């Protein structure tokens, strides 16, 4: 298994993976729109020996109270059903966090399972007076600090790209 930053030839495999892992094509369409608009900050893939994409994590810019604070959102994160429970999701997450840290990003937000993401240092965003625009997501909306000063003067609504708000999602 190889964990690395995505390259152009991975696009079709990423699309196929996302269409297999989610009940609709919304996540695959989202990643394609983010990529086309230059709003995909980082994509991390897990590939097998033949180069088949078995896992993927996408990171894209978010704003806090309409201000760019060098934060990103993680979505989607997917691992092929055939290779789940082997730590691939964790490896994708760690590779993404390490790369973002190297590039000077300040924080990562995610809407996901608090028990799973909590194991890796994510904490409830509400603890820092942060929320996302979607009602009923308070428990699932979490944040991970990359920079020591990430939460200085930080509170309010974290907004994702408008691609996350399209009707087909």
Tab-separated table of N, CA and C in Angstrom:
chain	number	residue	atom	x	y	z
A	1	UNK	N	0.844	-1.179	0.000
A	1	UNK	CA	0.000	0.000	0.000
A	1	UNK	C	0.890	1.242	0.000
A	2	UNK	N	0.581	2.163	-0.889
A	2	UNK	CA	1.315	3.416	-0.976
A	2	UNK	C	0.359	4.565	-0.662
A	3	UNK	N	0.730	5.426	0.277
A	3	UNK	CA	-0.047	6.615	0.632
A	3	UNK	C	0.731	7.809	0.102
A	4	UNK	N	0.086	8.630	-0.751
A	4	UNK	CA	0.780	9.748	-1.365
A	4	UNK	C	-0.215	10.820	-1.795
A	5	UNK	N	0.319	11.965	-2.183
A	5	UNK	CA	-0.497	13.031	-2.732
A	5	UNK	C	-1.009	12.590	-4.097
A	6	UNK	N	-2.262	12.905	-4.387
A	6	UNK	CA	-2.828	12.501	-5.675
A	6	UNK	C	-2.119	13.204	-6.829
A	7	UNK	N	-2.117	12.536	-7.978
A	7	UNK	CA	-1.608	13.113	-9.217
A	7	UNK	C	-2.709	12.975	-10.264
A	8	UNK	N	-2.533	13.615	-11.390
A	8	UNK	CA	-3.571	13.668	-12.418
A	8	UNK	C	-4.130	12.326	-12.831
A	9	UNK	N	-3.275	11.324	-12.979
A	9	UNK	CA	-3.753	10.019	-13.435
A	9	UNK	C	-4.630	9.311	-12.408
A	10	UNK	N	-4.688	9.823	-11.179
A	10	UNK	CA	-5.521	9.213	-10.136
A	10	UNK	C	-6.987	9.615	-10.238
A	11	UNK	N	-7.304	10.657	-11.014
A	11	UNK	CA	-8.653	11.222	-11.008
A	11	UNK	C	-9.743	10.187	-11.295
A	12	UNK	N	-9.556	9.357	-12.298
A	12	UNK	CA	-10.574	8.362	-12.641
A	12	UNK	C	-10.736	7.334	-11.518
A	13	UNK	N	-9.625	6.906	-10.926
A	13	UNK	CA	-9.694	5.950	-9.817
A	13	UNK	C	-10.350	6.541	-8.586
A	14	UNK	N	-10.104	7.820	-8.321
A	14	UNK	CA	-10.744	8.512	-7.196
A	14	UNK	C	-12.238	8.584	-7.427
A	15	UNK	N	-12.628	8.963	-8.635
A	15	UNK	CA	-14.044	9.056	-8.981
A	15	UNK	C	-14.731	7.702	-8.792
A	16	UNK	N	-14.106	6.657	-9.284
A	16	UNK	CA	-14.667	5.303	-9.155
A	16	UNK	C	-14.796	4.896	-7.688
A	17	UNK	N	-13.755	5.150	-6.904
A	17	UNK	CA	-13.788	4.828	-5.474
A	17	UNK	C	-14.940	5.545	-4.782
A	18	UNK	N	-15.074	6.849	-5.005
A	18	UNK	CA	-16.119	7.619	-4.336
A	18	UNK	C	-17.512	7.143	-4.758
A	19	UNK	N	-17.686	6.743	-5.985
A	19	UNK	CA	-18.985	6.241	-6.448
A	19	UNK	C	-19.295	4.877	-5.839
A	20	UNK	N	-18.268	4.090	-5.517
A	20	UNK	CA	-18.478	2.796	-4.853
A	20	UNK	C	-18.754	2.956	-3.366
A	21	UNK	N	-18.130	3.964	-2.748
A	21	UNK	CA	-18.173	4.078	-1.291
A	21	UNK	C	-19.389	4.836	-0.751
A	22	UNK	N	-20.039	5.623	-1.580
A	22	UNK	CA	-21.161	6.440	-1.113
A	22	UNK	C	-22.418	6.074	-1.883
A	23	UNK	N	-23.587	6.259	-1.257
A	23	UNK	CA	-24.845	5.821	-1.877
A	23	UNK	C	-25.233	6.584	-3.150
A	24	UNK	N	-24.722	7.791	-3.316
A	24	UNK	CA	-24.993	8.563	-4.531
A	24	UNK	C	-23.662	9.039	-5.094
A	25	UNK	N	-23.705	9.695	-6.215
A	25	UNK	CA	-22.495	10.232	-6.827
A	25	UNK	C	-22.124	11.609	-6.318
A	26	UNK	N	-22.799	12.086	-5.270
A	26	UNK	CA	-22.597	13.459	-4.797
A	26	UNK	C	-21.148	13.748	-4.402
A	27	UNK	N	-20.514	12.836	-3.688
A	27	UNK	CA	-19.137	13.080	-3.240
A	27	UNK	C	-18.176	13.088	-4.422
A	28	UNK	N	-18.366	12.175	-5.367
A	28	UNK	CA	-17.521	12.160	-6.567
A	28	UNK	C	-17.704	13.451	-7.358
A	29	UNK	N	-18.953	13.888	-7.507
A	29	UNK	CA	-19.229	15.136	-8.221
A	29	UNK	C	-18.621	16.328	-7.492
A	30	UNK	N	-18.710	16.321	-6.161
A	30	UNK	CA	-18.136	17.402	-5.361
A	30	UNK	C	-16.629	17.516	-5.601
A	31	UNK	N	-15.924	16.407	-5.513
A	31	UNK	CA	-14.470	16.423	-5.704
A	31	UNK	C	-14.134	16.907	-7.110
A	32	UNK	N	-14.898	16.462	-8.096
A	32	UNK	CA	-14.644	16.902	-9.468
A	32	UNK	C	-14.824	18.415	-9.594
A	33	UNK	N	-15.884	18.964	-9.002
A	33	UNK	CA	-16.121	20.416	-9.062
A	33	UNK	C	-15.026	21.183	-8.322
A	34	UNK	N	-14.626	20.687	-7.154
A	34	UNK	CA	-13.544	21.349	-6.410
A	34	UNK	C	-12.259	21.347	-7.232
A	35	UNK	N	-11.952	20.217	-7.840
A	35	UNK	CA	-10.735	20.097	-8.642
A	35	UNK	C	-10.796	21.054	-9.839
A	36	UNK	N	-11.918	21.071	-10.536
A	36	UNK	CA	-12.073	21.935	-11.714
A	36	UNK	C	-11.942	23.413	-11.369
A	37	UNK	N	-12.413	23.802	-10.181
A	37	UNK	CA	-12.373	25.209	-9.762
A	37	UNK	C	-11.104	25.580	-9.006
A	38	UNK	N	-10.153	24.648	-8.919
A	38	UNK	CA	-8.901	24.936	-8.222
A	38	UNK	C	-9.083	25.077	-6.727
A	39	UNK	N	-10.130	24.452	-6.178
A	39	UNK	CA	-10.414	24.555	-4.750
A	39	UNK	C	-10.085	23.277	-3.984
A	40	UNK	N	-9.303	22.423	-4.582
A	40	UNK	CA	-8.864	21.219	-3.893
A	40	UNK	C	-7.463	21.502	-3.360
A	41	UNK	N	-7.378	21.812	-2.084
A	41	UNK	CA	-6.103	22.156	-1.465
A	41	UNK	C	-5.140	20.973	-1.495
A	42	UNK	N	-5.670	19.792	-1.152
A	42	UNK	CA	-4.843	18.593	-1.080
A	42	UNK	C	-5.722	17.371	-1.252
A	43	UNK	N	-5.238	16.426	-2.045
A	43	UNK	CA	-5.871	15.120	-2.159
A	43	UNK	C	-4.821	14.074	-1.836
A	44	UNK	N	-5.172	13.125	-0.972
A	44	UNK	CA	-4.248	12.061	-0.581
A	44	UNK	C	-4.879	10.726	-0.978
A	45	UNK	N	-4.112	9.887	-1.653
A	45	UNK	CA	-4.619	8.588	-2.093
A	45	UNK	C	-3.854	7.451	-1.444
A	46	UNK	N	-4.543	6.325	-1.336
A	46	UNK	CA	-3.927	5.050	-0.975
A	46	UNK	C	-4.080	4.174	-2.213
A	47	UNK	N	-2.967	3.676	-2.718
A	47	UNK	CA	-3.015	2.831	-3.908
A	47	UNK	C	-2.369	1.475	-3.634
A	48	UNK	N	-2.823	0.490	-4.382
A	48	UNK	CA	-2.190	-0.833	-4.278
A	48	UNK	C	-0.994	-0.890	-5.222
A	49	UNK	N	-0.384	-2.063	-5.336
A	49	UNK	CA	0.827	-2.226	-6.139
A	49	UNK	C	0.599	-1.913	-7.616
A	50	UNK	N	-0.639	-2.098	-8.085
A	50	UNK	CA	-0.959	-1.823	-9.488
A	50	UNK	C	-1.396	-0.379	-9.715
A	51	UNK	N	-1.441	0.419	-8.653
A	51	UNK	CA	-1.846	1.810	-8.785
A	51	UNK	C	-3.335	2.050	-8.645
A	52	UNK	N	-4.109	1.011	-8.305
A	52	UNK	CA	-5.553	1.178	-8.114
A	52	UNK	C	-5.797	1.971	-6.837
A	53	UNK	N	-6.684	2.961	-6.912
A	53	UNK	CA	-7.002	3.803	-5.767
A	53	UNK	C	-7.927	3.044	-4.818
A	54	UNK	N	-7.460	2.844	-3.571
A	54	UNK	CA	-8.238	2.126	-2.558
A	54	UNK	C	-8.696	3.028	-1.418
A	55	UNK	N	-8.157	4.245	-1.372
A	55	UNK	CA	-8.561	5.193	-0.338
A	55	UNK	C	-8.287	6.605	-0.796
A	56	UNK	N	-9.041	7.559	-0.215
A	56	UNK	CA	-8.892	8.944	-0.646
A	56	UNK	C	-9.333	9.890	0.467
A	57	UNK	N	-8.603	10.979	0.602
A	57	UNK	CA	-8.982	12.066	1.515
A	57	UNK	C	-8.794	13.381	0.775
A	58	UNK	N	-9.834	14.218	0.794
A	58	UNK	CA	-9.785	15.523	0.121
A	58	UNK	C	-9.848	16.635	1.155
A	59	UNK	N	-9.057	17.675	0.936
A	59	UNK	CA	-9.036	18.849	1.800
A	59	UNK	C	-9.258	20.077	0.919
A	60	UNK	N	-10.155	20.954	1.337
A	60	UNK	CA	-10.447	22.160	0.562
A	60	UNK	C	-10.578	23.351	1.506
A	61	UNK	N	-10.408	24.567	0.969
A	61	UNK	CA	-10.412	25.767	1.820
A	61	UNK	C	-11.762	26.013	2.489
A	62	UNK	N	-11.707	26.510	3.708
A	62	UNK	CA	-12.889	26.999	4.418
A	62	UNK	C	-12.570	28.393	4.938
A	63	UNK	N	-13.613	29.140	5.242
A	63	UNK	CA	-13.425	30.470	5.828
A	63	UNK	C	-14.076	30.513	7.197
A	64	UNK	N	-13.624	31.431	8.013
A	64	UNK	CA	-14.201	31.653	9.330
A	64	UNK	C	-14.737	33.073	9.346
A	65	UNK	N	-16.051	33.205	9.487
A	65	UNK	CA	-16.704	34.517	9.445
A	65	UNK	C	-16.272	35.268	8.172
A	66	UNK	N	-16.274	34.554	7.056
A	66	UNK	CA	-15.902	35.092	5.738
A	66	UNK	C	-14.439	35.521	5.636
A	67	UNK	N	-13.608	35.097	6.570
A	67	UNK	CA	-12.180	35.444	6.550
A	67	UNK	C	-11.346	34.192	6.284
A	68	UNK	N	-10.369	34.330	5.387
A	68	UNK	CA	-9.451	33.240	5.121
A	68	UNK	C	-8.400	33.206	6.232
A	69	UNK	N	-8.439	32.141	7.040
A	69	UNK	CA	-7.481	32.003	8.137
A	69	UNK	C	-6.519	30.843	7.887
A	70	UNK	N	-6.452	30.403	6.634
A	70	UNK	CA	-5.581	29.297	6.269
A	70	UNK	C	-6.045	27.984	6.910
A	71	UNK	N	-7.366	27.797	6.939
A	71	UNK	CA	-7.978	26.573	7.432
A	71	UNK	C	-8.507	25.788	6.245
A	72	UNK	N	-8.615	24.472	6.422
A	72	UNK	CA	-9.198	23.614	5.393
A	72	UNK	C	-10.220	22.675	6.022
A	73	UNK	N	-11.108	22.182	5.169
A	73	UNK	CA	-12.084	21.175	5.586
A	73	UNK	C	-11.730	19.841	4.951
A	74	UNK	N	-11.909	18.776	5.701
A	74	UNK	CA	-11.687	17.416	5.218
A	74	UNK	C	-13.024	16.845	4.766
A	75	UNK	N	-13.133	16.542	3.480
A	75	UNK	CA	-14.335	15.884	2.946
A	75	UNK	C	-14.160	15.711	1.445
A	76	UNK	N	-14.422	14.537	0.972
A	76	UNK	CA	-14.742	13.309	1.687
A	76	UNK	C	-13.481	12.521	2.079
A	77	UNK	N	-13.702	11.543	2.926
A	77	UNK	CA	-12.693	10.549	3.289
A	77	UNK	C	-13.334	9.199	2.996
A	78	UNK	N	-12.679	8.397	2.170
A	78	UNK	CA	-13.264	7.118	1.770
A	78	UNK	C	-12.194	6.042	1.662
A	79	UNK	N	-12.581	4.828	2.045
A	79	UNK	CA	-11.710	3.653	1.892
A	79	UNK	C	-12.563	2.548	1.286
A	80	UNK	N	-12.021	1.896	0.275
A	80	UNK	CA	-12.725	0.801	-0.390
A	80	UNK	C	-13.151	-0.246	0.643
A	81	UNK	N	-14.365	-0.706	0.505
A	81	UNK	CA	-14.925	-1.661	1.469
A	81	UNK	C	-14.074	-2.921	1.627
A	82	UNK	N	-13.417	-3.341	0.570
A	82	UNK	CA	-12.613	-4.573	0.610
A	82	UNK	C	-11.384	-4.468	1.505
A	83	UNK	N	-10.938	-3.244	1.795
A	83	UNK	CA	-9.709	-3.087	2.583
A	83	UNK	C	-9.922	-2.236	3.840
A	84	UNK	N	-11.164	-2.124	4.267
A	84	UNK	CA	-11.428	-1.359	5.488
A	84	UNK	C	-10.921	-2.120	6.710
A	85	UNK	N	-10.772	-1.373	7.804
A	85	UNK	CA	-10.315	-1.911	9.087
A	85	UNK	C	-8.856	-2.373	9.035
A	86	UNK	N	-8.078	-1.732	8.159
A	86	UNK	CA	-6.652	-2.034	8.060
A	86	UNK	C	-5.814	-0.791	8.351
A	87	UNK	N	-6.448	0.274	8.848
A	87	UNK	CA	-5.717	1.483	9.196
A	87	UNK	C	-5.480	2.437	8.039
A	88	UNK	N	-6.093	2.187	6.892
A	88	UNK	CA	-5.862	3.040	5.721
A	88	UNK	C	-6.443	4.435	5.943
A	89	UNK	N	-7.624	4.521	6.525
A	89	UNK	CA	-8.217	5.831	6.813
A	89	UNK	C	-7.319	6.656	7.720
A	90	UNK	N	-6.786	6.020	8.737
A	90	UNK	CA	-5.858	6.689	9.657
A	90	UNK	C	-4.608	7.164	8.912
A	91	UNK	N	-4.061	6.327	8.048
A	91	UNK	CA	-2.863	6.700	7.288
A	91	UNK	C	-3.139	7.881	6.361
A	92	UNK	N	-4.307	7.869	5.708
A	92	UNK	CA	-4.684	8.984	4.835
A	92	UNK	C	-4.797	10.270	5.644
A	93	UNK	N	-5.449	10.171	6.799
A	93	UNK	CA	-5.627	11.333	7.664
A	93	UNK	C	-4.273	11.877	8.117
A	94	UNK	N	-3.402	11.012	8.624
A	94	UNK	CA	-2.088	11.464	9.113
A	94	UNK	C	-1.241	12.076	8.001
A	95	UNK	N	-1.249	11.455	6.820
A	95	UNK	CA	-0.485	11.999	5.698
A	95	UNK	C	-1.014	13.388	5.334
A	96	UNK	N	-2.336	13.532	5.319
A	96	UNK	CA	-2.934	14.831	5.024
A	96	UNK	C	-2.581	15.874	6.062
A	97	UNK	N	-2.704	15.531	7.331
A	97	UNK	CA	-2.375	16.482	8.394
A	97	UNK	C	-0.906	16.872	8.361
A	98	UNK	N	-0.024	15.896	8.140
A	98	UNK	CA	1.414	16.194	8.069
A	98	UNK	C	1.729	17.133	6.910
A	99	UNK	N	1.157	16.854	5.755
A	99	UNK	CA	1.401	17.690	4.577
A	99	UNK	C	0.865	19.102	4.787
A	100	UNK	N	-0.344	19.214	5.307
A	100	UNK	CA	-0.933	20.532	5.560
A	100	UNK	C	-0.100	21.312	6.566
A	101	UNK	N	0.390	20.632	7.588
A	101	UNK	CA	1.242	21.275	8.585
A	101	UNK	C	2.521	21.797	7.932
A	102	UNK	N	3.123	20.990	7.067
A	102	UNK	CA	4.344	21.412	6.371
A	102	UNK	C	4.106	22.649	5.512
A	103	UNK	N	2.907	22.758	4.942
A	103	UNK	CA	2.572	23.893	4.081
A	103	UNK	C	2.051	25.098	4.855
A	104	UNK	N	2.014	25.005	6.188
A	104	UNK	CA	1.659	26.147	7.008
A	104	UNK	C	0.171	26.383	7.224
A	105	UNK	N	-0.654	25.384	7.004
A	105	UNK	CA	-2.077	25.547	7.297
A	105	UNK	C	-2.285	25.560	8.803
A	106	UNK	N	-3.340	26.239	9.251
A	106	UNK	CA	-3.528	26.475	10.684
A	106	UNK	C	-4.468	25.472	11.359
A	107	UNK	N	-5.502	25.024	10.652
A	107	UNK	CA	-6.477	24.121	11.276
A	107	UNK	C	-7.232	23.346	10.204
A	108	UNK	N	-7.805	22.218	10.639
A	108	UNK	CA	-8.624	21.375	9.775
A	108	UNK	C	-9.957	21.152	10.480
A	109	UNK	N	-11.042	21.305	9.734
A	109	UNK	CA	-12.361	20.999	10.271
A	109	UNK	C	-12.918	19.787	9.537
A	110	UNK	N	-13.820	19.080	10.214
A	110	UNK	CA	-14.450	17.908	9.613
A	110	UNK	C	-15.841	17.728	10.197
A	111	UNK	N	-16.712	17.205	9.383
A	111	UNK	CA	-18.045	16.808	9.821
A	111	UNK	C	-18.031	15.290	9.766
A	112	UNK	N	-17.860	14.647	10.915
A	112	UNK	CA	-17.683	13.195	10.914
A	112	UNK	C	-17.913	12.599	12.287
A	113	UNK	N	-17.665	11.306	12.380
A	113	UNK	CA	-17.884	10.541	13.611
A	113	UNK	C	-16.940	11.026	14.707
A	114	UNK	N	-17.488	11.603	15.786
A	114	UNK	CA	-16.642	12.121	16.864
A	114	UNK	C	-15.767	11.046	17.512
A	115	UNK	N	-16.266	9.829	17.619
A	115	UNK	CA	-15.474	8.768	18.244
A	115	UNK	C	-14.247	8.445	17.386
A	116	UNK	N	-14.431	8.347	16.077
A	116	UNK	CA	-13.309	8.011	15.197
A	116	UNK	C	-12.322	9.163	15.124
A	117	UNK	N	-12.789	10.363	14.787
A	117	UNK	CA	-11.876	11.497	14.638
A	117	UNK	C	-11.275	11.926	15.975
A	118	UNK	N	-12.000	11.735	17.062
A	118	UNK	CA	-11.489	12.078	18.389
A	118	UNK	C	-10.248	11.300	18.760
A	119	UNK	N	-10.131	10.076	18.260
A	119	UNK	CA	-8.941	9.250	18.526
A	119	UNK	C	-7.667	9.875	17.962
A	120	UNK	N	-7.842	10.761	16.978
A	120	UNK	CA	-6.681	11.323	16.282
A	120	UNK	C	-6.474	12.802	16.584
A	121	UNK	N	-7.102	13.272	17.657
A	121	UNK	CA	-6.839	14.634	18.104
A	121	UNK	C	-7.862	15.671	17.710
A	122	UNK	N	-8.875	15.303	16.965
A	122	UNK	CA	-9.946	16.244	16.659
A	122	UNK	C	-10.782	16.455	17.915
A	123	UNK	N	-11.300	17.646	18.063
A	123	UNK	CA	-12.140	17.956	19.215
A	123	UNK	C	-13.381	18.699	18.745
A	124	UNK	N	-14.425	18.705	19.573
A	124	UNK	CA	-15.646	19.398	19.177
A	124	UNK	C	-15.374	20.871	18.852
A	125	UNK	N	-15.827	21.306	17.697
A	125	UNK	CA	-15.624	22.697	17.293
A	125	UNK	C	-16.361	23.648	18.241
A	126	UNK	N	-17.475	23.201	18.778
A	126	UNK	CA	-18.254	24.045	19.692
A	126	UNK	C	-17.440	24.449	20.920
A	127	UNK	N	-16.470	23.654	21.284
A	127	UNK	CA	-15.592	23.970	22.409
A	127	UNK	C	-14.854	25.297	22.163
A	128	UNK	N	-14.721	25.661	20.898
A	128	UNK	CA	-14.026	26.897	20.521
A	128	UNK	C	-14.997	27.926	19.934
A	129	UNK	N	-16.290	27.743	20.230
A	129	UNK	CA	-17.338	28.632	19.726
A	129	UNK	C	-17.354	28.678	18.201
A	130	UNK	N	-17.137	27.523	17.592
A	130	UNK	CA	-17.162	27.385	16.145
A	130	UNK	C	-18.331	26.503	15.736
A	131	UNK	N	-18.954	26.842	14.617
A	131	UNK	CA	-20.042	26.018	14.101
A	131	UNK	C	-20.048	26.084	12.577
A	132	UNK	N	-20.743	25.133	11.970
A	132	UNK	CA	-20.881	25.138	10.515
A	132	UNK	C	-22.325	25.506	10.172
A	133	UNK	N	-22.612	25.768	8.909
A	133	UNK	CA	-23.930	26.280	8.551
A	133	UNK	C	-25.078	25.271	8.585
A	134	UNK	N	-24.803	23.995	8.772
A	134	UNK	CA	-25.843	22.982	8.671
A	134	UNK	C	-26.407	22.631	10.048
A	135	UNK	N	-27.707	22.835	10.247
A	135	UNK	CA	-28.331	22.550	11.548
A	135	UNK	C	-28.222	21.070	11.921
A	136	UNK	N	-28.135	20.817	13.212
A	136	UNK	CA	-28.104	19.458	13.717
A	136	UNK	C	-26.768	18.753	13.584
A	137	UNK	N	-25.712	19.498	13.307
A	137	UNK	CA	-24.399	18.872	13.098
A	137	UNK	C	-23.415	19.196	14.219
A	138	UNK	N	-23.901	19.781	15.299
A	138	UNK	CA	-23.004	20.254	16.357
A	138	UNK	C	-22.077	19.164	16.880
A	139	UNK	N	-22.597	17.970	17.126
A	139	UNK	CA	-21.773	16.899	17.690
A	139	UNK	C	-20.740	16.389	16.686
A	140	UNK	N	-21.070	16.417	15.412
A	140	UNK	CA	-20.185	15.865	14.387
A	140	UNK	C	-19.167	16.876	13.866
A	141	UNK	N	-19.389	18.165	14.111
A	141	UNK	CA	-18.480	19.179	13.585
A	141	UNK	C	-17.300	19.327	14.530
A	142	UNK	N	-16.083	19.018	14.008
A	142	UNK	CA	-14.888	18.957	14.839
A	142	UNK	C	-13.742	19.726	14.200
A	143	UNK	N	-12.741	19.995	15.001
A	143	UNK	CA	-11.604	20.789	14.539
A	143	UNK	C	-10.304	20.189	15.053
A	144	UNK	N	-9.245	20.364	14.246
A	144	UNK	CA	-7.915	19.898	14.603
A	144	UNK	C	-6.965	21.079	14.427
A	145	UNK	N	-6.250	21.403	15.461
A	145	UNK	CA	-5.322	22.543	15.434
A	145	UNK	C	-3.968	22.106	14.890
A	146	UNK	N	-3.511	22.800	13.840
A	146	UNK	CA	-2.176	22.565	13.296
A	146	UNK	C	-1.195	23.626	13.793
A	147	UNK	N	-1.644	24.876	13.877
A	147	UNK	CA	-0.798	25.984	14.325
A	147	UNK	C	-1.180	26.370	15.753
A	148	UNK	N	-0.195	26.726	16.548
A	148	UNK	CA	-0.444	27.076	17.947
A	148	UNK	C	-1.453	28.204	18.101
A	149	UNK	N	-1.450	29.146	17.176
A	149	UNK	CA	-2.336	30.309	17.286
A	149	UNK	C	-3.623	30.169	16.471
A	150	UNK	N	-3.960	28.969	16.048
A	150	UNK	CA	-5.119	28.757	15.181
A	150	UNK	C	-6.418	29.289	15.765
A	151	UNK	N	-6.586	29.191	17.071
A	151	UNK	CA	-7.863	29.572	17.677
A	151	UNK	C	-7.848	30.964	18.299
A	152	UNK	N	-6.776	31.715	18.121
A	152	UNK	CA	-6.719	33.078	18.641
A	152	UNK	C	-7.722	33.924	17.864
A	153	UNK	N	-8.619	34.566	18.578
A	153	UNK	CA	-9.676	35.390	17.971
A	153	UNK	C	-10.490	34.609	16.947
A	154	UNK	N	-10.689	33.333	17.196
A	154	UNK	CA	-11.451	32.489	16.279
A	154	UNK	C	-12.755	32.049	16.931
A	155	UNK	N	-13.860	32.464	16.341
A	155	UNK	CA	-15.174	31.983	16.751
A	155	UNK	C	-16.153	32.312	15.632
A	156	UNK	N	-17.268	31.614	15.620
A	156	UNK	CA	-18.296	31.891	14.633
A	156	UNK	C	-18.463	30.768	13.629
A	157	UNK	N	-19.003	31.134	12.468
A	157	UNK	CA	-19.348	30.139	11.456
A	157	UNK	C	-18.189	29.849	10.512
A	158	UNK	N	-17.933	28.554	10.347
A	158	UNK	CA	-16.956	28.076	9.384
A	158	UNK	C	-17.729	27.720	8.118
A	159	UNK	N	-17.361	28.345	7.002
A	159	UNK	CA	-18.068	28.117	5.744
A	159	UNK	C	-17.199	27.348	4.768
A	160	UNK	N	-17.805	26.361	4.155
A	160	UNK	CA	-17.162	25.570	3.116
A	160	UNK	C	-17.413	26.226	1.760
A	161	UNK	N	-16.740	25.742	0.734
A	161	UNK	CA	-16.981	26.185	-0.635
A	161	UNK	C	-18.469	26.058	-0.965
A	162	UNK	N	-18.942	26.916	-1.838
A	162	UNK	CA	-20.347	26.844	-2.253
A	162	UNK	C	-20.678	25.502	-2.903
A	163	UNK	N	-19.680	24.781	-3.385
A	163	UNK	CA	-19.927	23.461	-3.981
A	163	UNK	C	-20.527	22.489	-2.968
A	164	UNK	N	-20.316	22.713	-1.695
A	164	UNK	CA	-20.881	21.847	-0.666
A	164	UNK	C	-22.374	22.100	-0.455
A	165	UNK	N	-22.874	23.216	-0.978
A	165	UNK	CA	-24.270	23.586	-0.744
A	165	UNK	C	-25.181	23.295	-1.930
A	166	UNK	N	-24.673	22.653	-2.947
A	166	UNK	CA	-25.492	22.380	-4.133
A	166	UNK	C	-26.608	21.393	-3.803
A	167	UNK	N	-27.704	21.541	-4.494
A	167	UNK	CA	-28.909	20.754	-4.213
A	167	UNK	C	-28.728	19.252	-4.364
A	168	UNK	N	-27.792	18.821	-5.228
A	168	UNK	CA	-27.646	17.392	-5.444
A	168	UNK	C	-26.804	16.707	-4.380
A	169	UNK	N	-26.379	17.429	-3.345
A	169	UNK	CA	-25.590	16.806	-2.281
A	169	UNK	C	-26.485	16.203	-1.260
